[in-house]
Each structure stands twice: as C-alpha cells, then as structure tokens.
Short mmCIF file of C-alpha atoms and ligand atoms in Angstrom, two decimals:
data_model
loop_
_atom_site.label_atom_id
_atom_site.label_comp_id
_atom_site.label_asym_id
_atom_site.label_seq_id
_atom_site.Cartn_x
_atom_site.Cartn_y
_atom_site.Cartn_z
CA MET F 1 0.00 0.00 0.00
CA THR F 2 1.50 3.30 -1.01
CA GLU F 3 0.32 6.13 1.16
CA ILE F 4 0.22 9.51 -0.56
CA LEU F 5 1.54 12.18 1.80
CA LEU F 6 1.58 15.12 -0.57
CA SER F 7 -0.80 15.71 -3.41
CA ALA F 8 -0.92 18.88 -5.49
CA THR F 9 -3.16 19.44 -8.49
CA GLY F 10 -2.90 22.60 -10.55
CA LEU F 11 -1.06 24.21 -7.64
CA THR F 12 -0.47 27.88 -8.32
CA LYS F 13 1.20 30.80 -6.54
CA THR F 14 0.92 34.34 -7.79
CA PHE F 15 2.42 37.56 -6.47
CA GLY F 16 0.35 40.37 -7.97
CA ASP F 17 0.45 39.85 -11.73
CA PHE F 18 3.40 37.51 -11.51
CA THR F 19 2.91 33.74 -11.52
CA ALA F 20 5.69 32.05 -9.54
CA VAL F 21 4.16 28.55 -9.54
CA ASP F 22 2.08 27.84 -12.58
CA GLY F 23 -0.29 24.94 -12.05
CA ILE F 24 1.92 22.04 -10.99
CA ASP F 25 0.78 18.47 -10.32
CA VAL F 26 2.85 16.49 -7.81
CA GLN F 27 2.36 13.42 -5.66
CA VAL F 28 4.80 12.18 -3.03
CA THR F 29 4.37 8.84 -1.31
CA LYS F 30 5.47 7.76 2.14
CA GLY F 31 9.15 6.89 2.47
CA GLU F 32 10.09 8.51 -0.81
CA SER F 33 12.86 10.99 -1.33
CA PHE F 34 11.43 13.50 -3.76
CA GLY F 35 13.13 16.47 -5.39
CA PHE F 36 12.35 19.74 -7.11
CA LEU F 37 15.30 20.55 -9.38
CA GLY F 38 15.43 23.90 -11.12
CA PRO F 39 17.39 27.11 -11.61
CA ASN F 40 17.05 30.36 -9.66
CA GLY F 41 13.51 31.70 -9.80
CA ALA F 42 11.93 28.42 -10.97
CA GLY F 43 9.38 28.53 -8.13
CA LYS F 44 10.91 25.90 -5.83
CA SER F 45 10.81 27.92 -2.60
CA SER F 46 7.34 29.24 -3.36
CA THR F 47 6.18 25.64 -3.71
CA MET F 48 7.91 24.54 -0.52
CA LYS F 49 6.33 27.35 1.51
CA MET F 50 2.88 26.27 0.38
CA VAL F 51 3.67 22.67 1.31
CA ALA F 52 5.05 23.83 4.69
CA ALA F 53 1.69 25.49 5.35
CA THR F 54 3.33 28.89 5.73
CA SER F 55 2.11 30.45 2.48
CA PRO F 56 -1.41 29.88 1.11
CA PRO F 57 -1.84 28.62 -2.46
CA SER F 58 -3.33 31.09 -4.95
CA GLY F 59 -5.05 28.30 -6.86
CA GLY F 60 -5.30 24.57 -7.37
CA GLU F 61 -5.60 21.89 -4.75
CA LEU F 62 -3.04 20.95 -2.12
CA ARG F 63 -3.32 18.16 0.45
CA ILE F 64 -0.69 17.14 2.97
CA PHE F 65 -1.40 14.02 5.02
CA GLY F 66 -4.81 14.36 3.37
CA LEU F 67 -5.27 17.70 5.14
CA ASP F 68 -5.79 21.17 3.72
CA PRO F 69 -2.80 23.31 4.84
CA VAL F 70 -4.96 26.45 4.82
CA THR F 71 -7.67 25.23 7.17
CA ASP F 72 -5.55 22.66 9.06
CA GLY F 73 -2.22 24.52 9.11
CA ALA F 74 -1.31 23.73 12.71
CA ALA F 75 -2.07 20.02 12.30
CA VAL F 76 0.04 19.89 9.14
CA ARG F 77 2.96 21.80 10.69
CA ALA F 78 2.97 19.49 13.72
CA ARG F 79 3.77 16.53 11.45
CA LEU F 80 6.29 18.30 9.21
CA GLY F 81 9.86 19.44 9.61
CA SER F 82 10.85 22.43 7.54
CA VAL F 83 14.33 23.65 6.66
CA PRO F 84 13.98 27.00 4.88
CA GLN F 85 16.44 28.18 2.25
CA GLN F 86 17.88 30.76 4.65
CA ASP F 87 18.78 29.58 8.15
CA ASN F 88 16.49 31.35 10.61
CA LEU F 89 18.13 30.25 13.84
CA ASP F 90 18.02 32.42 16.91
CA GLU F 91 21.66 33.54 16.89
CA GLU F 92 21.56 35.21 20.32
CA ILE F 93 20.97 31.99 22.22
CA THR F 94 22.91 28.76 22.46
CA VAL F 95 22.82 25.75 20.21
CA GLU F 96 20.79 23.64 22.64
CA GLU F 97 18.45 26.49 23.51
CA ASN F 98 17.52 26.68 19.84
CA LEU F 99 16.33 23.08 20.06
CA HIS F 100 14.50 23.67 23.35
CA VAL F 101 12.65 26.71 22.02
CA TYR F 102 11.40 24.74 19.04
CA GLY F 103 10.33 21.84 21.25
CA ARG F 104 8.30 24.21 23.40
CA TYR F 105 6.79 25.75 20.29
CA PHE F 106 5.38 22.31 19.46
CA GLY F 107 4.21 21.90 23.07
CA LEU F 108 6.34 18.79 23.69
CA PRO F 109 6.82 17.62 27.29
CA ARG F 110 10.10 18.74 28.90
CA LYS F 111 11.37 15.20 29.21
CA VAL F 112 10.82 14.53 25.51
CA ILE F 113 12.56 17.78 24.60
CA ARG F 114 15.56 16.83 26.75
CA GLU F 115 15.84 13.36 25.23
CA ARG F 116 15.46 14.54 21.65
CA THR F 117 17.94 17.37 22.21
CA GLU F 118 20.61 14.81 23.15
CA GLU F 119 19.85 12.70 20.08
CA LEU F 120 19.74 15.66 17.75
CA LEU F 121 22.95 17.23 19.04
CA ASP F 122 24.61 13.92 18.33
CA PHE F 123 22.93 13.63 14.93
CA ALA F 124 24.18 17.13 14.02
CA GLN F 125 27.63 16.50 15.52
CA LEU F 126 27.18 19.55 17.73
CA THR F 127 27.28 17.97 21.19
CA GLY F 128 30.61 19.68 21.88
CA ARG F 129 29.17 23.07 20.90
CA ARG F 130 25.87 22.81 22.79
CA LYS F 131 26.61 25.69 25.16
CA ASP F 132 27.98 27.95 22.41
CA MET F 133 26.08 30.86 20.92
CA VAL F 134 24.90 30.18 17.37
CA GLU F 135 26.26 33.36 15.82
CA PRO F 136 29.96 32.34 15.54
CA LEU F 137 29.25 28.82 14.21
CA SER F 138 30.35 27.97 10.68
CA GLY F 139 27.83 27.86 7.85
CA GLY F 140 27.88 24.06 7.83
CA MET F 141 27.26 23.86 11.58
CA LYS F 142 24.36 26.30 11.35
CA ARG F 143 22.84 24.29 8.53
CA ARG F 144 23.14 21.08 10.56
CA LEU F 145 21.55 22.81 13.52
CA THR F 146 18.67 24.06 11.39
CA ILE F 147 18.09 20.50 10.19
CA ALA F 148 18.36 19.14 13.75
CA ARG F 149 15.88 21.72 14.96
CA SER F 150 13.42 20.78 12.20
CA LEU F 151 13.46 17.22 13.59
CA ILE F 152 12.49 18.08 17.17
CA ASN F 153 8.86 17.10 16.57
CA ASN F 154 9.85 13.78 15.01
CA PRO F 155 8.31 14.72 11.65
CA GLU F 156 6.97 12.22 9.15
CA VAL F 157 7.98 14.48 6.28
CA LEU F 158 11.06 16.68 6.15
CA LEU F 159 11.08 19.63 3.75
CA LEU F 160 14.55 20.83 2.80
CA ASP F 161 14.89 23.96 0.69
CA GLU F 162 18.40 23.95 -0.80
CA PRO F 163 19.89 22.00 2.09
CA THR F 164 23.54 22.39 1.08
CA THR F 165 23.78 25.62 -0.88
CA GLY F 166 26.82 27.59 0.21
CA LEU F 167 28.51 24.66 1.92
CA ASP F 168 31.89 23.29 0.95
CA PRO F 169 32.04 19.76 -0.54
CA GLN F 170 32.99 18.13 2.75
CA ALA F 171 30.17 19.75 4.71
CA ARG F 172 27.81 18.81 1.89
CA HIS F 173 28.78 15.14 2.11
CA VAL F 174 28.28 15.14 5.90
CA LEU F 175 24.78 16.53 5.38
CA TRP F 176 23.95 14.01 2.66
CA ASP F 177 24.98 11.26 5.05
CA ARG F 178 22.63 12.64 7.72
CA LEU F 179 19.78 12.80 5.23
CA PHE F 180 20.39 9.21 4.11
CA ARG F 181 20.10 8.12 7.74
CA LEU F 182 16.77 9.89 8.10
CA LYS F 183 15.51 8.27 4.94
CA ARG F 184 16.55 4.86 6.26
CA ARG F 185 14.49 5.59 9.36
CA GLY F 186 11.47 6.05 7.13
CA VAL F 187 11.29 9.85 7.00
CA THR F 188 9.91 11.14 3.71
CA LEU F 189 12.24 13.76 2.26
CA ILE F 190 11.15 16.57 -0.04
CA VAL F 191 14.16 18.49 -1.29
CA THR F 192 14.74 21.43 -3.59
CA THR F 193 18.09 21.96 -5.21
CA HIS F 194 19.79 23.46 -8.20
CA TYR F 195 22.69 21.06 -7.82
CA MET F 196 22.24 18.13 -10.12
CA GLU F 197 24.67 16.09 -8.07
CA GLU F 198 22.55 16.61 -4.98
CA ALA F 199 19.44 15.59 -6.89
CA GLU F 200 21.18 12.47 -8.20
CA GLN F 201 22.46 11.58 -4.72
CA LEU F 202 19.34 12.21 -2.72
CA CYS F 203 16.26 11.80 -4.85
CA ASP F 204 14.45 8.61 -5.80
CA ARG F 205 12.24 10.68 -8.03
CA LEU F 206 12.19 14.31 -9.01
CA VAL F 207 10.55 16.94 -11.11
CA VAL F 208 12.50 19.43 -13.16
CA MET F 209 10.99 22.91 -12.74
CA ASP F 210 11.46 25.94 -14.94
CA HIS F 211 9.50 29.21 -14.89
CA GLY F 212 6.96 27.83 -12.41
CA ARG F 213 6.18 24.75 -14.48
CA ILE F 214 7.18 21.11 -14.36
CA VAL F 215 9.06 20.24 -17.53
CA ALA F 216 9.97 16.61 -16.73
CA GLU F 217 9.46 13.99 -14.07
CA GLY F 218 11.10 10.68 -13.20
CA SER F 219 13.98 9.04 -11.40
CA PRO F 220 17.40 10.57 -12.16
CA ARG F 221 18.23 7.51 -14.24
CA GLU F 222 14.95 7.60 -16.19
CA LEU F 223 15.33 11.29 -16.92
CA ILE F 224 18.86 10.82 -18.19
CA ARG F 225 17.84 7.87 -20.33
CA GLU F 226 14.89 9.75 -21.76
CA HIS F 227 16.47 13.15 -22.39
CA ALA F 228 20.18 12.49 -22.82
CA THR F 229 22.56 9.85 -24.16
CA ARG F 230 24.90 7.60 -22.22
CA GLU F 231 27.91 9.82 -22.74
CA VAL F 232 28.79 13.38 -23.61
CA LEU F 233 31.85 14.64 -25.44
CA GLU F 234 32.71 18.15 -24.31
CA LEU F 235 34.78 20.05 -26.85
CA ARG F 236 36.53 23.37 -26.74
CA LEU F 237 37.63 24.45 -30.20
CA GLN F 238 40.09 27.06 -31.40
CA LEU F 239 37.74 29.68 -32.86
CA GLU F 240 38.52 32.96 -34.60
CA GLU F 241 37.33 35.95 -32.53
CA PRO F 242 34.61 37.14 -32.18
CA ALA F 243 32.96 33.76 -32.89
CA ASP F 244 32.11 31.65 -29.88
CA HIS F 245 30.86 28.09 -29.64
CA THR F 246 27.20 29.08 -29.96
CA THR F 247 27.79 29.48 -33.70
CA ALA F 248 30.07 26.46 -34.08
CA ALA F 249 27.62 23.58 -33.80
CA HIS F 250 27.57 23.05 -37.58
CA LEU F 251 31.24 22.01 -37.45
CA VAL F 252 30.31 18.77 -35.71
CA GLU F 253 26.94 18.22 -37.33
CA GLY F 254 26.14 14.55 -37.84
CA ILE F 255 28.42 13.33 -35.09
CA GLY F 256 26.47 11.91 -32.16
CA SER F 257 22.72 12.21 -31.73
CA HIS F 258 22.53 15.92 -30.95
CA VAL F 259 24.69 18.91 -30.09
CA GLU F 260 24.24 21.62 -27.48
CA ALA F 261 26.31 24.75 -27.99
CA LEU F 262 27.31 26.84 -24.97
CA PRO F 263 29.48 29.95 -25.28
CA ASP F 264 32.62 28.16 -24.09
CA ARG F 265 32.10 24.64 -25.41
CA LEU F 266 30.14 22.19 -27.51
CA LEU F 267 28.42 19.21 -25.96
CA LEU F 268 28.05 16.22 -28.25
CA TYR F 269 25.54 13.67 -27.04
CA THR F 270 26.46 10.14 -27.99
CA ASP F 271 26.58 6.64 -26.59
CA GLN F 272 30.25 6.31 -27.56
CA GLY F 273 32.21 9.41 -26.62
CA ASP F 274 35.58 8.13 -27.78
CA ASP F 275 34.21 7.25 -31.23
CA ALA F 276 32.70 10.72 -31.47
CA LEU F 277 36.08 12.23 -30.64
CA ASP F 278 37.70 10.16 -33.40
CA ALA F 279 35.08 11.51 -35.81
CA VAL F 280 35.82 15.08 -34.70
CA LEU F 281 39.56 14.60 -35.21
CA ALA F 282 38.91 13.08 -38.66
CA ARG F 283 37.28 16.40 -39.63
CA ASP F 284 40.55 18.15 -38.98
CA LEU F 285 39.09 20.05 -36.06
CA HIS F 286 41.76 20.52 -33.42
CA PRO F 287 40.07 20.84 -30.05
CA ILE F 288 41.97 22.75 -27.36
CA SER F 289 40.44 20.32 -24.92
CA SER F 290 38.09 17.37 -25.02
CA ILE F 291 36.59 15.21 -22.31
CA VAL F 292 34.21 12.29 -22.41
CA ARG F 293 31.89 11.95 -19.42
CA ARG F 294 28.62 10.35 -18.43
CA SER F 295 25.41 12.32 -18.93
CA THR F 296 23.94 13.97 -15.85
CA LEU F 297 20.75 15.79 -14.89
CA GLU F 298 22.49 18.98 -15.96
CA ASP F 299 22.37 17.62 -19.51
CA VAL F 300 18.70 16.76 -19.10
CA PHE F 301 17.98 20.32 -18.03
CA LEU F 302 20.03 21.78 -20.88
CA HIS F 303 18.23 19.59 -23.38
CA LEU F 304 14.79 20.55 -22.02
CA THR F 305 15.35 24.29 -21.66
CA GLY F 306 18.42 25.23 -23.68
CA ARG F 307 19.95 26.68 -20.52
CA THR F 308 22.31 25.50 -17.80
CA LEU F 309 21.08 24.98 -14.24
CA VAL F 310 23.80 26.89 -12.43
CA ASP F 311 25.12 29.91 -14.26
N1 ATP Y 401 7.07 37.34 -1.84
C1 ATP Y 401 7.27 37.49 -3.13
N2 ATP Y 401 6.81 38.57 -3.78
C2 ATP Y 401 7.01 38.74 -5.11
N3 ATP Y 401 7.65 37.84 -5.90
C3 ATP Y 401 8.13 36.73 -5.31
C4 ATP Y 401 7.97 36.49 -3.90
N4 ATP Y 401 8.55 35.30 -3.61
C5 ATP Y 401 9.04 34.84 -4.77
N5 ATP Y 401 8.79 35.68 -5.79
C6 ATP Y 401 9.18 35.49 -7.20
O1 ATP Y 401 8.73 34.23 -7.61
C7 ATP Y 401 9.69 33.61 -8.46
C8 ATP Y 401 10.03 32.25 -7.90
O2 ATP Y 401 10.73 32.45 -6.69
P1 ATP Y 401 11.20 31.24 -5.78
O3 ATP Y 401 11.87 31.82 -4.61
O4 ATP Y 401 10.06 30.33 -5.57
O5 ATP Y 401 12.25 30.54 -6.77
P2 ATP Y 401 13.32 29.40 -6.45
O6 ATP Y 401 13.12 28.35 -7.47
O7 ATP Y 401 13.24 29.03 -5.04
O8 ATP Y 401 14.69 30.16 -6.76
P3 ATP Y 401 16.13 30.05 -6.01
O9 ATP Y 401 16.83 28.88 -6.64
O10 ATP Y 401 16.80 31.34 -6.39
O11 ATP Y 401 15.90 29.91 -4.56
C9 ATP Y 401 10.86 34.56 -8.55
O12 ATP Y 401 10.77 35.29 -9.76
C10 ATP Y 401 10.69 35.46 -7.35
O13 ATP Y 401 11.20 36.75 -7.61
MG1 MG Y 402 14.54 29.07 -3.50
#
C-alpha cells in the first residue's frame, strides 16, 4: 500500500500579476525521497512554503497528510519538519536552547525535549558546541543545527529547501549522510536543489521545474535515459574571434545524436564518446580540450530548456 503524503493538483502561486508557480501536479508517497530541481527563480521555494503550510496557495488543490494546509495549518505543521532556504536560527541563544525553544513551540513535554535534544545534538555532531552561541558557528554547523531543529517534533515528512547551498564539498557530504540516515528511518524527504549532483544523490524521483512549471518527471536515471545519451563529449575548439561556440555547432553536425552549444564549449551527445572524438579529429578540427563523461541531470535540463542549471 502506497500512502500519498503530498498531493498537489494545478497548484499555483501568484504575487500580484506575476505567476511564480504555474499549475503544478505532484504526488509524493510515504518513504520517498522527492526532489524539485530547477534554476534560480523556478518557483521551488514558493512551492515549498505552500507545502510547509506557511504560504497559502493562490489556486489549485493541495493536500498534505490528506489535510488542507490552509484550514488545518497547525495540524500539518505538527507533522512536518521544515528547513527553509535561509537559516532562521536564533543567533543570540545557544545551540541547545535553539532546540528547546522549538520543542516548546510544538508543546512537547520537557522530558521529551531533553531526550530529543541529546539525540539531535549527536545527529548534528554539535554535542561539543551545545553551550555555544549560534552566531559564531560555521555555515555548515548552522545548517546542521537548522536540520536538527526541524526534527524536534519527530516529523513524518522533512522539507529541505536547498539544504547544502553555500557549503563546501565536505560539509555537503556530511549533510547528505545525515539525510540518508533519516531516509533509512522512514522519514519522507522533499528536497529542492539546483545542484544536479545533490538531486542524483538524494532523490528517488524528481521533477524538473522551470518558470513555475514542471518540464519533466522521473527518477534521475529515467530522466537521463529519456532526455540524454549515455555519454557526452565536451569540446573546446580554437575559434577565430569574435565567434564563440554558440555558432560552431555546424562544425560537428552529424556526429552523435545531438549537439548543445554553450558559449565556451560544444556538448556532443552520444553513446560512444571516444568514437565521437575520433570523428571530430577526422574532420581536422583541433580541439583545445576534449573530455568524455557520463550524462547527468544537468544535460537533461540543458536539453529541455536550452539553458544551464547553475550559471
Ligand atoms: N514574496 C514574493 N513577492 C514577489 N515575488 C516573489 C515572492 N517570492 C518569490 N517571488 C518570485 O517568484 C519567483 C520564484 O521564486 P522562488 O523563490 O520560488 O524561486 P526558487 O526556485 O526558489 O529560486 P532560487 O533557486 O533562487 O531559490 C521569482 O521570480 C521570485 O522573484
Ligand atoms: Mg529558493
């Protein structure tokens, strides 16, 4: 039995004349790790705030745990954890006080708050910093504390808006590990990101969003299979100024299944990157550099929108 925890139909968010979320349909089932992948301004945070029951939809239907977040906001929030894009910790109090305050906000008994605080400090690797003020902590520590705090009510669903943006690779991997553990414990994760690697690491299934709309949906592997090839040959050619690679695609026409031209390079989509490179060299093109790599969600996004995810 798959239990649907989040269901959105034609979900819309407008700000004045501007439509930030333009009629999206999404379903997330219990235990899933679900992602919204999209560039800046795609409407990811606007969607998350509606799901978190902190911003009312402008149109469409939204149900969380079968409840309407507008009329049953408190009941929805009690069962959710929410990590907003910007940390909103109380910086003037200590690490553990931040957890206590949140526990009291949810009306949890003191004993429960004390027990969960110990677990969550450990989970966030902040036990040694429990008595420290939040303000001087590093960005990674603050992010871990925000996630720990969002877990104080033992949520069934954890919403994470750009969980690792601004963190260095090591801090990012620590956070991914923490999120994997939560998932193993049965917590449903709903994540937004504009990092394709994060989406590939964390998400069982995701939607690609652009300009408030969903442009594709599937598992990372399905999306790559559907919208890209197995491999990509990235080429940088010696071009006469002022030409850049956006006008150079014709040079490699017919090699591979399709070409994307970015200002600084050509991307040749093919199942055999090395063979494609041989074909390029046979045309007497002398690339300054060439690499063959596997296709990623970045390629899926480029193929669907003609733009890169992170610019
Ligand atoms: N309160 C608001 N008032 C007016 N416009 C808003 C408001 N919040 C968001 N928007 C607009 O809605 C669009 C979507 O914003 P949103 O924050 O949902 O995007 P996002 O996908 O989260 O982007 P990012 O990756 O930069 O966080 C943007 O054009 C933004 O300027
Ligand atoms: Mg955002």
